[in-house]
Backbone as CSV, one residue per row, in Angstrom:
resi,resn,N_x,N_y,N_z,CA_x,CA_y,CA_z,C_x,C_y,C_z
1,MET,18.003,-13.685,-13.527,17.206,-12.712,-14.098,17.533,-11.255,-13.696
2,ARG,17.683,-10.413,-14.551,18.216,-9.042,-14.273,16.973,-8.223,-13.977
3,ILE,16.891,-7.663,-12.731,15.782,-6.961,-12.167,16.123,-5.621,-11.797
4,GLY,15.230,-4.713,-12.134,15.308,-3.347,-11.570,14.046,-3.128,-10.548
5,PHE,14.511,-2.299,-9.443,13.554,-2.072,-8.384,13.382,-0.526,-8.198
6,ILE,12.234,-0.125,-8.366,12.275,1.557,-8.039,11.159,1.912,-7.018
7,GLY,11.765,2.597,-5.861,10.936,2.923,-4.889,11.255,2.181,-3.552
8,LEU,12.060,2.729,-2.923,12.606,1.935,-1.572,12.148,2.394,-0.207
9,GLY,10.973,2.781,-0.012,10.308,3.175,1.127,10.323,2.060,2.115
10,SER,9.396,2.239,3.014,9.349,1.201,4.048,8.952,0.061,3.561
11,MET,8.300,-0.230,2.583,7.925,-1.398,1.948,8.849,-1.986,1.091
12,GLY,9.038,-1.005,0.065,9.992,-1.415,-1.027,11.304,-2.063,-0.529
13,VAL,11.951,-1.587,0.202,13.328,-1.935,0.729,13.262,-3.543,1.094
14,GLY,12.224,-3.829,1.953,12.185,-5.240,2.294,11.835,-6.098,1.099
15,MET,10.917,-5.649,0.202,10.690,-6.401,-0.938,11.884,-6.549,-1.855
16,ALA,12.638,-5.607,-1.924,13.878,-5.615,-2.773,14.922,-6.633,-2.251
17,GLY,14.870,-6.492,-0.882,15.951,-7.452,-0.095,15.577,-8.854,-0.249
18,ASN,14.336,-9.242,-0.381,13.807,-10.492,-0.694,14.246,-11.077,-1.949
19,LEU,14.190,-10.155,-2.889,14.557,-10.610,-4.387,16.017,-10.857,-4.276
20,ILE,16.931,-9.972,-3.630,18.357,-10.330,-3.681,18.450,-11.648,-2.953
21,LYS,17.831,-11.814,-1.843,18.101,-13.192,-1.028,17.811,-14.358,-2.013
22,GLY,16.755,-14.082,-2.940,16.413,-15.081,-3.790,17.416,-15.395,-4.907
23,GLY,18.442,-14.533,-4.889,19.648,-14.734,-5.874,19.492,-14.176,-7.112
24,HIS,18.831,-13.119,-7.071,18.751,-12.275,-8.359,19.423,-11.082,-8.257
25,ALA,19.990,-10.584,-9.378,20.793,-9.330,-9.507,20.051,-8.251,-9.632
26,LEU,20.042,-7.275,-8.688,19.127,-6.056,-8.742,19.869,-4.896,-8.935
27,THR,19.226,-3.993,-9.791,19.716,-2.529,-9.909,18.392,-1.760,-9.191
28,VAL,18.847,-0.901,-8.244,17.805,-0.275,-7.590,17.938,1.305,-7.751
29,TRP,16.765,1.916,-7.454,16.919,3.509,-7.593,15.680,3.912,-6.440
30,ASN,16.048,5.045,-5.900,15.108,5.647,-4.942,15.306,7.110,-4.967
31,ARG,14.352,7.873,-5.021,14.612,9.358,-5.047,15.550,9.839,-3.984
32,SER,15.639,9.525,-2.819,16.412,9.689,-1.596,17.267,8.390,-1.575
33,ALA,18.769,8.911,-1.943,19.662,7.878,-2.119,20.079,7.041,-1.123
34,ASP,19.816,7.545,0.192,20.125,7.034,1.325,19.524,5.621,1.574
35,ALA,18.198,5.608,1.033,17.436,4.422,1.270,18.017,3.171,0.590
36,ALA,18.798,3.389,-0.488,19.337,2.354,-1.143,20.602,1.838,-0.643
37,LYS,21.198,2.476,0.451,22.398,1.946,1.126,22.361,0.599,1.633
38,PRO,21.118,0.219,2.413,21.231,-1.206,2.898,21.253,-2.261,1.708
39,LEU,20.480,-1.985,0.568,20.461,-2.887,-0.497,21.870,-3.136,-1.153
40,ALA,22.586,-1.849,-1.317,23.907,-1.800,-1.850,24.878,-2.810,-0.916
41,GLU,24.702,-2.649,0.336,25.418,-3.703,1.069,25.091,-5.065,0.951
42,GLN,23.893,-5.410,0.446,23.561,-6.713,0.138,23.929,-7.124,-1.381
43,GLY,24.559,-6.163,-1.834,25.042,-6.543,-3.366,24.313,-5.868,-4.459
44,ALA,23.356,-5.150,-4.353,22.633,-4.512,-5.341,23.318,-3.259,-5.973
45,LYS,23.188,-3.065,-7.211,23.855,-1.918,-7.916,22.685,-0.775,-7.752
46,VAL,23.394,0.308,-7.355,22.300,1.739,-7.192,22.678,2.559,-8.518
47,ALA,21.331,2.616,-8.920,21.291,3.480,-10.300,21.206,4.941,-9.911
48,ALA,21.587,5.739,-10.842,21.429,7.298,-10.712,20.061,7.653,-10.948
49,THR,19.394,7.087,-11.849,18.076,7.560,-12.282,17.092,6.216,-12.250
50,ALA,15.887,6.633,-12.302,14.782,5.320,-12.585,15.094,4.706,-13.709
51,ALA,15.284,5.392,-15.033,15.439,5.062,-16.119,16.625,4.051,-16.203
52,GLU,17.878,4.492,-15.367,18.992,3.512,-15.610,18.506,2.196,-14.891
53,ALA,17.891,2.274,-13.748,17.387,0.961,-13.069,16.558,0.179,-13.989
54,ALA,15.986,0.703,-14.957,15.018,-0.109,-15.787,15.970,-0.608,-16.934
55,ALA,17.196,0.015,-17.341,17.656,-0.251,-18.558,18.201,-1.904,-18.567
56,GLY,17.883,-2.427,-19.600,18.265,-3.882,-19.769,17.519,-4.888,-18.918
57,ALA,16.560,-4.424,-18.049,16.094,-5.360,-17.080,15.190,-6.391,-17.807
58,ASP,15.147,-7.486,-17.269,14.101,-8.512,-17.697,12.802,-8.283,-16.973
59,ALA,12.743,-7.812,-15.767,11.657,-7.455,-14.892,12.005,-6.067,-14.135
60,LEU,10.945,-5.342,-14.050,11.104,-4.104,-13.210,9.991,-3.907,-12.289
61,HIS,10.366,-3.912,-10.985,9.307,-3.739,-9.923,9.394,-2.321,-9.558
62,SER,8.119,-1.773,-9.318,8.062,-0.405,-8.665,7.111,-0.425,-7.341
63,MET,7.369,0.302,-6.416,6.735,0.607,-5.221,6.790,2.034,-4.935
64,LEU,6.066,2.761,-5.534,5.847,4.212,-5.537,4.589,4.755,-4.684
65,ALA,4.602,5.973,-4.242,3.646,6.324,-3.205,2.358,6.580,-3.701
66,ASN,2.151,7.182,-4.921,0.655,7.515,-5.438,0.718,7.896,-6.794
67,ASP,-0.317,8.142,-7.465,-0.488,8.413,-8.783,0.513,9.449,-9.285
68,ALA,0.659,10.399,-8.704,1.712,11.524,-9.179,3.134,10.994,-9.263
69,ALA,3.711,10.210,-8.226,4.922,9.549,-8.267,4.972,8.609,-9.420
70,VAL,4.059,7.661,-9.472,4.071,6.625,-10.601,4.036,7.388,-12.074
71,ARG,3.215,8.432,-12.156,3.170,9.241,-13.536,4.494,9.857,-13.727
72,GLN,5.235,10.524,-12.867,6.205,11.259,-12.926,7.406,10.316,-13.197
73,VAL,7.673,9.206,-12.604,8.630,8.276,-12.660,8.498,7.382,-13.848
74,ILE,7.344,6.741,-13.915,7.314,5.635,-14.975,6.779,6.176,-16.197
75,LEU,5.781,7.154,-16.301,5.277,7.451,-17.740,6.245,8.683,-18.007
76,GLU,6.722,9.539,-17.203,7.461,10.650,-17.752,8.914,10.680,-17.556
77,GLY,9.413,9.671,-16.838,10.888,9.822,-16.472,11.693,8.796,-17.389
78,GLY,11.187,8.318,-18.427,11.951,7.669,-19.352,12.078,6.136,-19.099
79,VAL,11.320,5.750,-18.201,11.419,4.137,-17.806,10.968,3.513,-18.943
80,LEU,9.712,3.783,-19.346,9.163,2.744,-20.405,10.098,3.064,-21.656
81,ASP,10.838,3.904,-21.980,11.638,4.198,-23.187,12.817,3.314,-23.027
82,THR,13.236,3.068,-21.681,14.491,2.250,-21.479,14.165,0.782,-21.318
83,LEU,13.143,0.330,-20.922,12.727,-1.065,-20.727,12.816,-1.773,-22.115
84,PRO,13.603,-2.874,-22.180,13.508,-3.488,-23.449,12.137,-4.139,-23.785
85,GLN,11.813,-4.469,-25.004,10.496,-5.093,-25.443,10.570,-6.503,-24.867
86,GLY,9.420,-6.916,-24.363,9.301,-8.231,-23.798,9.540,-8.134,-22.365
87,ALA,10.101,-7.071,-21.712,10.402,-7.165,-20.476,8.863,-6.827,-19.612
88,VAL,8.835,-7.110,-18.477,7.567,-6.971,-17.519,7.850,-5.913,-16.509
89,HIS,6.916,-5.095,-16.354,6.885,-4.020,-15.211,5.799,-4.629,-14.162
90,VAL,6.105,-4.842,-12.986,5.261,-5.118,-11.979,5.007,-3.888,-11.143
91,ASN,3.745,-3.429,-11.082,3.594,-2.288,-10.331,2.883,-2.708,-9.037
92,HIS,3.647,-2.371,-7.777,3.140,-2.720,-6.705,2.308,-1.588,-5.873
93,ALA,2.324,-0.457,-6.441,1.784,0.783,-5.930,0.189,0.659,-5.829
94,THR,-0.423,1.308,-4.927,-1.952,1.382,-4.906,-2.278,2.781,-5.894
95,VAL,-2.743,2.444,-6.984,-2.979,3.557,-7.795,-4.587,3.765,-8.221
96,SER,-4.999,4.675,-8.886,-6.363,4.908,-9.345,-6.683,3.799,-10.456
97,VAL,-8.003,3.681,-10.548,-8.477,2.747,-11.632,-8.007,3.582,-12.954
98,ALA,-8.268,4.788,-13.164,-8.022,5.576,-14.277,-6.526,5.493,-14.613
99,LEU,-5.644,5.583,-13.658,-4.232,5.410,-14.147,-3.699,3.906,-14.371
100,ALA,-4.439,2.953,-13.837,-4.119,1.600,-13.933,-4.494,1.352,-15.537
101,ARG,-5.532,1.851,-15.980,-5.827,1.669,-17.380,-4.955,2.437,-18.299
102,GLU,-4.428,3.525,-17.839,-3.548,4.419,-18.731,-2.174,3.634,-18.704
103,LEU,-1.639,3.119,-17.631,-0.417,2.377,-17.581,-0.572,1.153,-18.410
104,ALA,-1.645,0.362,-18.436,-1.703,-0.819,-19.146,-1.716,-0.494,-20.662
105,ASP,-2.403,0.634,-20.980,-2.203,1.010,-22.481,-0.821,1.358,-22.857
106,ALA,-0.223,2.069,-22.057,1.178,2.834,-22.318,2.101,1.488,-22.438
107,HIS,2.026,0.596,-21.773,2.959,-0.574,-21.804,2.593,-1.399,-23.242
108,GLU,1.248,-1.535,-23.196,0.974,-2.407,-24.471,1.471,-1.836,-25.784
109,ARG,1.414,-0.334,-25.942,1.858,0.202,-27.043,3.314,-0.013,-27.256
110,ARG,4.106,-0.275,-26.106,5.493,-0.365,-26.226,6.006,-1.856,-26.260
111,GLY,5.012,-2.728,-26.279,5.515,-3.989,-26.228,6.037,-4.575,-24.987
112,ILE,5.717,-3.882,-23.859,6.119,-4.135,-22.410,5.008,-4.804,-21.697
113,GLY,5.113,-5.964,-21.022,4.269,-6.488,-20.142,3.967,-5.705,-18.854
114,TYR,2.768,-5.583,-18.527,2.266,-4.813,-17.383,1.461,-5.684,-16.431
115,VAL,1.867,-5.830,-15.054,1.411,-6.711,-14.218,0.986,-5.853,-13.030
116,ALA,-0.147,-5.577,-12.514,-0.611,-4.974,-11.447,-0.494,-5.984,-10.205
117,ALA,0.213,-5.667,-9.277,0.528,-6.601,-8.144,0.697,-5.702,-6.734
118,PRO,-0.334,-5.010,-6.454,-0.523,-4.281,-5.067,-0.572,-5.313,-3.912
119,VAL,-0.041,-4.810,-2.775,0.133,-5.531,-1.774,-0.712,-5.345,-0.607
120,PHE,-0.940,-6.433,0.083,-1.405,-6.256,1.685,-0.588,-6.682,2.555
121,GLY,-0.123,-5.692,3.494,0.939,-6.134,4.422,1.654,-4.822,4.965
122,ARG,2.156,-4.805,6.228,2.865,-3.805,6.795,4.412,-3.966,6.504
123,PRO,5.348,-2.966,6.777,6.676,-3.132,6.561,7.383,-4.310,7.060
124,THR,6.932,-4.912,8.243,7.587,-6.143,8.778,7.159,-7.254,7.813
125,VAL,6.136,-7.344,7.526,5.509,-8.386,6.774,6.280,-8.410,5.533
126,ALA,6.433,-7.193,4.798,7.177,-7.139,3.629,8.646,-7.615,3.665
127,ALA,9.351,-7.228,4.768,10.600,-7.803,4.976,10.674,-9.222,5.213
128,ALA,9.677,-9.856,5.855,9.708,-11.353,5.923,9.315,-12.091,4.716
129,GLY,8.900,-11.483,3.700,8.404,-12.133,2.607,6.975,-12.727,2.716
130,GLU,6.346,-12.025,3.471,4.919,-12.782,3.860,3.744,-11.846,3.436
131,LEU,4.044,-11.112,2.337,2.739,-10.292,1.976,1.723,-11.026,1.306
132,ASN,0.679,-10.482,1.076,-0.479,-11.034,0.332,-0.330,-10.171,-0.987
133,LEU,-0.189,-10.883,-2.108,-0.119,-10.061,-3.482,-1.317,-10.224,-4.274
134,VAL,-2.021,-9.171,-4.658,-3.226,-9.288,-5.548,-2.634,-8.998,-6.955
135,VAL,-2.854,-10.046,-7.819,-2.119,-9.861,-9.098,-3.062,-10.048,-10.374
136,SER,-2.978,-9.199,-11.349,-3.579,-9.363,-12.640,-2.898,-8.773,-13.628
137,GLY,-2.901,-9.284,-14.980,-2.230,-8.939,-16.075,-2.421,-10.013,-16.981
138,LYS,-1.875,-9.886,-18.424,-1.861,-10.982,-19.344,-1.081,-12.075,-18.863
139,PRO,-1.568,-13.345,-19.079,-1.011,-14.627,-18.605,0.515,-14.856,-18.831
140,ASP,1.014,-14.345,-20.028,2.357,-14.531,-20.247,3.151,-13.566,-19.329
141,ALA,2.845,-12.431,-19.143,3.460,-11.399,-18.384,3.527,-11.934,-16.899
142,VAL,2.345,-12.335,-16.301,2.318,-12.790,-14.984,3.361,-14.200,-14.820
143,ALA,3.097,-15.066,-15.846,3.992,-16.174,-15.895,5.531,-15.761,-15.710
144,LYS,5.944,-14.955,-16.420,7.289,-14.418,-16.521,7.899,-14.106,-15.091
145,VAL,6.962,-13.475,-14.280,7.474,-13.048,-13.003,6.892,-13.575,-11.754
146,GLN,6.159,-14.904,-12.017,5.662,-15.536,-11.012,6.608,-15.950,-9.897
147,GLY,7.606,-16.390,-10.270,8.648,-16.803,-9.369,9.066,-15.733,-8.324
148,LEU,9.300,-14.590,-8.976,9.620,-13.313,-8.292,8.588,-12.929,-7.091
149,LEU,7.354,-12.962,-7.737,6.269,-12.578,-6.854,6.301,-13.648,-5.535
150,GLU,6.586,-14.814,-5.867,6.448,-15.746,-4.738,7.523,-15.587,-3.656
151,LEU,8.669,-14.853,-4.213,9.588,-14.686,-3.198,9.247,-13.511,-2.324
152,LEU,8.131,-12.726,-2.684,7.654,-11.620,-1.745,6.542,-11.982,-1.016
153,ALA,5.891,-13.118,-1.243,4.556,-13.287,-0.791,4.243,-14.388,0.053
154,ARG,3.301,-14.396,1.013,2.814,-15.581,1.628,1.857,-16.299,0.750
155,LYS,1.326,-15.478,-0.123,0.190,-15.921,-1.114,0.108,-15.104,-2.219
156,VAL,-0.014,-15.392,-3.400,-0.187,-14.744,-4.567,-1.668,-15.135,-5.021
157,TRP,-2.463,-13.845,-5.084,-3.945,-14.163,-5.272,-4.222,-13.586,-6.853
158,PRO,-4.430,-14.451,-7.828,-4.634,-14.219,-9.277,-6.080,-13.617,-9.455
159,MET,-6.036,-12.592,-10.157,-7.206,-11.663,-10.354,-7.590,-11.605,-11.957
160,GLY,-6.963,-12.387,-12.760,-7.441,-12.413,-14.131,-6.414,-11.448,-14.970
161,ASP,-6.927,-11.234,-16.188,-6.104,-10.690,-17.304,-6.016,-9.191,-17.151
162,ASP,-7.101,-8.493,-16.711,-7.175,-7.082,-16.661,-6.397,-6.461,-15.432
163,PRO,-5.294,-5.646,-15.626,-4.594,-5.218,-14.378,-5.704,-4.239,-13.575
164,VAL,-6.868,-3.936,-14.146,-7.631,-2.908,-13.303,-8.334,-3.865,-12.181
165,ARG,-8.443,-5.142,-12.360,-8.968,-6.058,-11.245,-8.088,-6.010,-10.150
166,ALA,-6.981,-6.248,-10.119,-6.100,-6.132,-8.918,-6.170,-4.881,-8.174
167,THR,-6.019,-3.837,-8.993,-6.157,-2.544,-8.648,-7.368,-2.306,-7.644
168,ILE,-8.534,-2.543,-8.126,-9.893,-2.385,-7.423,-9.947,-3.156,-6.391
169,VAL,-9.472,-4.537,-6.239,-9.346,-5.330,-5.130,-8.643,-4.568,-4.096
170,LYS,-7.282,-4.045,-4.333,-6.531,-3.466,-3.412,-7.180,-2.026,-2.838
171,ILE,-7.904,-1.444,-3.695,-8.576,-0.044,-3.108,-9.718,-0.583,-2.306
172,GLY,-10.600,-1.533,-2.652,-11.589,-2.002,-1.713,-11.067,-2.537,-0.546
173,GLY,-10.110,-3.301,-0.519,-9.367,-3.848,0.693,-8.888,-2.731,1.570
174,ASN,-8.291,-1.708,1.125,-7.872,-0.561,1.999,-9.145,0.239,2.545
175,PHE,-10.168,0.179,1.721,-11.392,0.778,2.313,-11.881,-0.044,3.478
176,LEU,-11.864,-1.251,3.485,-12.155,-2.224,4.604,-11.331,-1.809,5.717
177,ILE,-9.912,-1.827,5.704,-9.157,-1.645,6.682,-9.440,-0.326,7.442
178,GLY,-9.603,0.794,6.517,-10.023,2.029,6.904,-11.373,1.965,7.801
179,ALA,-12.287,1.300,7.386,-13.565,1.048,8.085,-13.277,0.440,9.397
180,ALA,-12.404,-0.669,9.459,-12.241,-1.194,10.745,-11.505,-0.248,11.657
181,ILE,-10.559,0.520,11.245,-9.954,1.392,12.088,-10.942,2.375,12.771
182,GLU,-11.712,2.957,11.869,-12.610,3.999,12.187,-13.564,3.322,13.269
183,SER,-14.128,2.230,13.039,-14.918,1.549,13.939,-14.323,1.444,15.174
184,MET,-13.028,0.902,15.236,-12.226,0.618,16.469,-12.045,2.096,17.234
185,ALA,-11.935,3.123,16.414,-11.545,4.516,17.031,-12.850,4.829,17.727
186,GLU,-13.969,4.655,17.074,-15.308,5.159,17.849,-15.571,4.376,18.928
187,ALA,-15.486,3.162,18.772,-15.854,2.127,19.927,-15.114,2.161,21.053
188,THR,-13.655,2.392,20.790,-12.868,2.595,22.047,-13.039,4.066,22.737
189,THR,-13.578,4.880,21.843,-13.680,6.190,22.717,-15.079,6.162,23.437
190,LEU,-16.083,5.260,22.891,-17.259,5.116,23.664,-16.828,4.481,24.996
191,THR,-16.113,3.316,25.041,-15.731,2.551,26.208,-14.849,3.396,27.180
192,ARG,-13.877,4.061,26.626,-13.280,5.040,27.388,-14.059,5.985,28.145
193,ALA,-15.006,6.665,27.506,-15.812,7.594,28.040,-16.544,7.055,29.239
194,HIS,-16.829,5.593,29.266,-17.479,4.954,30.372,-16.491,4.150,31.407
195,GLY,-15.108,4.610,31.388,-14.300,4.020,32.287,-13.660,2.833,31.940
196,VAL,-13.811,2.113,30.560,-13.231,0.947,30.272,-11.947,1.345,29.227
197,SER,-10.677,1.034,29.645,-9.642,1.363,28.618,-9.706,0.747,27.321
198,ALA,-9.259,1.533,26.382,-9.034,1.007,24.957,-8.406,-0.448,24.969
199,LYS,-7.356,-0.531,25.777,-6.577,-1.865,25.846,-7.392,-2.907,26.369
200,ASP,-8.284,-2.703,27.415,-9.038,-3.889,27.837,-10.148,-4.107,26.801
201,PHE,-10.738,-3.078,26.156,-11.819,-3.349,25.203,-11.446,-4.106,24.027
202,LEU,-10.164,-3.586,23.627,-9.875,-4.322,22.323,-9.176,-5.772,22.501
203,ALA,-8.672,-5.970,23.767,-8.259,-7.256,23.977,-9.381,-8.292,23.868
204,VAL,-10.612,-7.893,24.433,-11.775,-8.713,24.225,-12.291,-8.880,22.826
205,MET,-12.270,-7.637,22.161,-12.778,-7.899,20.718,-11.782,-8.672,19.832
206,SER,-10.555,-8.378,19.873,-9.660,-8.982,18.916,-9.175,-10.301,19.341
207,GLY,-9.747,-10.852,20.554,-9.580,-12.048,21.028,-10.726,-13.016,21.019
208,SER,-11.782,-12.360,20.366,-13.123,-13.075,20.411,-13.943,-12.862,19.041
209,LEU,-14.659,-11.931,19.081,-15.568,-11.591,17.954,-14.802,-11.291,16.767
210,PHE,-13.689,-10.511,16.828,-12.911,-9.981,15.807,-11.425,-10.470,15.883
211,ALA,-11.227,-11.724,15.953,-9.926,-12.428,15.879,-9.414,-12.473,14.696
212,SER,-8.897,-11.465,14.091,-8.426,-11.323,12.781,-7.103,-10.335,12.759
213,PRO,-6.308,-10.466,11.755,-5.060,-9.572,11.701,-5.297,-8.203,11.773
214,ILE,-6.367,-7.622,11.154,-6.467,-6.356,10.962,-7.024,-5.635,12.430
215,TYR,-7.846,-6.557,12.984,-8.194,-5.968,14.344,-7.088,-6.276,15.426
216,GLN,-6.308,-7.204,15.242,-5.265,-7.456,16.204,-4.145,-6.465,16.028
217,VAL,-3.757,-6.337,14.835,-2.621,-5.433,14.596,-2.937,-3.855,14.859
218,TYR,-4.045,-3.449,14.167,-4.406,-2.051,14.311,-5.070,-1.873,15.884
219,GLY,-5.639,-2.891,16.289,-6.253,-2.681,17.581,-4.967,-2.564,18.756
220,GLY,-4.017,-3.348,18.418,-2.793,-3.313,19.325,-2.224,-1.840,19.255
221,LEU,-2.111,-1.286,18.098,-1.507,0.100,18.018,-2.451,1.198,18.607
222,ILE,-3.740,0.871,18.588,-4.680,2.053,19.188,-4.512,1.849,20.794
223,ALA,-4.498,0.456,21.226,-4.405,0.386,22.484,-3.137,0.769,23.209
224,GLU,-2.020,0.902,22.446,-0.691,1.317,23.079,-0.451,2.660,22.631
225,GLU,-1.414,3.342,21.766,-1.150,4.673,21.100,0.323,4.638,20.275
226,ALA,0.600,3.595,19.630,1.769,3.221,19.023,1.543,3.939,17.692
227,TYR,1.566,5.319,17.384,1.156,5.705,16.144,2.574,6.295,15.297
228,SER,3.567,6.192,15.851,4.805,6.624,15.218,6.052,5.630,15.826
229,PRO,6.835,5.225,14.972,6.974,5.517,13.446,5.630,4.800,12.700
230,ALA,5.247,5.291,11.637,4.008,4.745,10.920,4.335,3.712,10.089
231,GLY,3.692,2.499,10.142,3.823,1.553,9.225,2.983,1.918,7.812
232,PHE,1.968,2.625,8.108,1.225,3.285,6.868,0.590,4.678,7.270
233,LYS,1.226,5.714,6.734,0.916,7.067,7.093,-0.536,7.353,6.939
234,MET,-0.984,8.204,7.762,-2.374,8.819,7.553,-2.499,9.496,6.171
235,SER,-1.436,10.142,5.697,-1.655,10.835,4.411,-1.848,9.889,3.298
236,LEU,-1.184,8.570,3.482,-1.491,7.536,2.420,-2.884,6.925,2.551
237,GLY,-3.302,6.739,3.803,-4.689,6.320,4.104,-5.676,7.302,3.389
238,PHE,-5.519,8.558,3.481,-6.316,9.688,3.045,-6.385,9.540,1.517
239,LYS,-5.201,9.236,0.913,-5.028,9.053,-0.611,-5.912,7.960,-0.964
240,ASP,-5.761,6.710,-0.292,-6.384,5.630,-0.661,-7.890,5.649,-0.485
241,ILE,-8.466,6.327,0.395,-9.903,6.413,0.569,-10.323,7.463,-0.534
242,GLY,-9.510,8.261,-0.912,-9.973,9.100,-2.058,-9.913,8.285,-3.400
243,LEU,-9.064,7.219,-3.564,-9.252,6.367,-4.595,-10.437,5.649,-4.689
244,ALA,-10.885,5.154,-3.500,-12.166,4.308,-3.449,-13.298,5.353,-3.729
245,ARG,-13.322,6.341,-3.218,-14.341,7.361,-3.457,-14.506,7.871,-5.165
246,ALA,-13.333,7.979,-5.622,-13.263,8.388,-7.166,-13.770,6.993,-7.928
247,ALA,-13.338,5.955,-7.676,-13.688,4.666,-8.129,-15.274,4.404,-8.146
248,ALA,-15.849,4.691,-6.966,-17.225,4.632,-6.764,-17.984,5.670,-7.500
249,GLU,-17.389,6.767,-7.520,-18.142,7.870,-8.276,-18.264,7.619,-9.748
250,ALA,-17.225,6.961,-10.294,-17.076,6.703,-11.594,-18.185,5.619,-12.113
251,GLU,-18.524,4.771,-11.159,-19.541,3.818,-11.489,-20.868,3.900,-10.818
252,ARG,-21.022,4.986,-10.368,-22.251,5.493,-9.587,-22.522,4.453,-8.400
253,VAL,-21.526,4.193,-7.624,-21.815,3.139,-6.440,-21.628,4.102,-5.023
254,PRO,-23.004,4.283,-4.458,-22.707,5.025,-3.256,-21.942,4.303,-2.011
255,MET,-21.015,4.958,-1.564,-20.202,4.456,-0.557,-20.189,5.666,0.737
256,PRO,-21.373,5.719,1.465,-21.374,6.528,2.454,-20.439,6.615,3.466
257,PHE,-19.902,5.428,4.000,-19.110,5.190,5.025,-17.634,5.671,4.516
258,ALA,-17.401,5.690,3.220,-16.080,6.108,2.564,-15.845,7.665,2.987
259,SER,-17.101,8.461,2.940,-17.124,9.785,3.200,-16.760,10.118,4.838
260,VAL,-17.275,9.230,5.641,-16.994,9.341,7.134,-15.502,9.142,7.341
261,ILE,-14.801,8.118,6.720,-13.469,7.967,6.893,-12.757,8.985,6.379
262,HIS,-13.209,9.365,5.041,-12.487,10.608,4.359,-12.274,11.804,5.365
263,ASP,-13.334,12.120,6.105,-13.681,13.204,6.815,-12.690,13.037,8.247
264,ALA,-12.667,11.831,8.654,-11.808,11.737,9.841,-10.244,11.738,9.498
265,LEU,-9.923,11.332,8.412,-8.611,11.454,7.860,-8.256,12.900,7.630
266,LEU,-9.115,13.631,7.113,-8.915,14.895,6.758,-8.684,15.762,8.030
267,GLU,-9.387,15.519,8.915,-9.397,16.113,10.331,-8.001,15.889,10.936
268,ALA,-7.570,14.716,10.689,-6.251,14.322,11.222,-5.173,15.133,10.554
269,LEU,-5.345,15.305,9.156,-4.314,15.880,8.392,-4.306,17.415,8.724
270,ALA,-5.590,17.952,8.994,-5.617,19.380,9.383,-4.991,19.662,10.864
271,ALA,-5.131,18.594,11.631,-4.397,18.721,12.976,-2.833,18.487,12.999
272,GLY,-2.408,18.233,11.771,-0.900,18.002,11.595,-0.493,16.570,11.915
273,ASP,-1.490,15.509,11.808,-1.231,14.173,11.943,-0.710,13.385,10.813
274,GLY,-0.652,13.952,9.779,-0.533,13.339,8.569,0.763,12.231,8.495
275,GLU,1.867,12.329,9.354,2.902,11.435,9.270,2.641,10.248,10.283
276,LEU,1.568,10.355,11.086,1.478,9.301,11.877,0.739,8.103,11.339
277,ASP,0.745,6.982,11.840,0.100,5.685,11.427,-1.398,6.012,11.367
278,TRP,-1.944,5.367,10.404,-3.400,5.811,10.213,-4.401,5.134,11.197
279,SER,-3.859,4.368,12.105,-4.498,3.855,13.314,-4.687,5.104,14.418
280,ALA,-4.081,6.192,14.034,-4.260,7.280,14.820,-5.646,8.013,14.608
281,MET,-6.460,7.470,13.850,-7.714,7.983,13.635,-8.436,7.739,14.971
282,ALA,-7.931,6.947,15.750,-8.446,6.997,17.235,-8.303,8.188,17.984
283,ARG,-7.120,8.936,17.475,-6.920,10.305,18.040,-8.000,11.315,17.863
284,VAL,-8.440,11.054,16.548,-9.473,12.068,16.132,-10.852,11.794,16.922
285,ALA,-11.133,10.432,16.867,-12.529,10.127,17.716,-12.265,10.625,19.220
286,ALA,-11.263,10.472,19.771,-11.039,10.955,21.091,-11.207,12.429,21.254
287,ARG,-10.386,13.134,20.306,-10.637,14.616,20.257,-12.192,15.120,20.138
288,ARG,-12.846,14.480,19.336,-14.033,14.780,19.164,-15.028,14.795,20.577
289,ALA,-14.591,13.725,21.369,-15.317,13.377,22.469,-14.668,14.116,23.847
290,ASN,-13.780,15.039,23.375,-13.058,15.911,24.412,-12.357,14.900,25.383
291,LEU,-11.719,13.708,24.923,-10.876,12.929,25.619,-9.430,13.164,25.242
292,ASP,-8.404,13.126,26.134,-7.112,13.202,25.820,-6.561,11.943,25.303
293,ASP,-5.269,11.960,24.714,-4.631,10.931,24.131,-4.058,9.947,24.932
294,SER,-3.804,10.261,26.178,-3.038,9.503,27.014,-3.687,8.209,27.436
295,ARG,-2.862,7.260,27.707,-3.466,6.023,28.090,-4.402,5.884,29.383
296,ASP,-5.412,5.176,29.301,-6.151,5.013,30.605,-5.241,4.281,31.473
């Protein structure tokens, strides 16, 4: 199968590599050309433009940062005019509900399949092909790319025909991750103020009551203050919590804790921490309590 892959950030590069390992011919594109070099060494063709990466593809995967990037590259960059009819575009980005609907309509008008397949997992998980993919789209489009999705994922979670369904599951899931991080940030600040280190407290919590990947992974980052390099940047977390608030407002769904997380992330961005991992919300909580960031 001829595959295009657009967006080779910390997640996309590992995902594209797994498609190559699966025996597929890839044409890749990234705004920063240097990101494509490891894939070129694995046999991928490097395109000069996103539209060139899409030309003649049976399937196109994209992993772009936000709504603005998806709009600029996919809707305004000639990609949909280049993809042949009958091809399928698999969008792995976390986008707004409004843009998900717009994308579905734009693809439908051109006779191109559209599958929303946002991912849960960090860069190391992506590179290992162990992501959780939440997938929705028309059955024929999903069936065409099912084998490709399985190369990327530990599990593919079907969410029905409407691409909005996978999109809102991803938004809701990222809200839950943000809520867990903020809860750990506040709880560890409380224990530190009373002489118990974040490392000791989180070892108990992640090994007993909250023995789950989110608490273990992000708790470990908080315990070690391992905020850089970021697996998921604070700025991206701020974007995703904004998507949750917008989706909630559209349907009149009160989400008071989303506002708490939003404000913590905004405070971090104001302090210049936007490039840190969003587990660094613990730094915000510590500053509020007049505790420094050094380890106990």
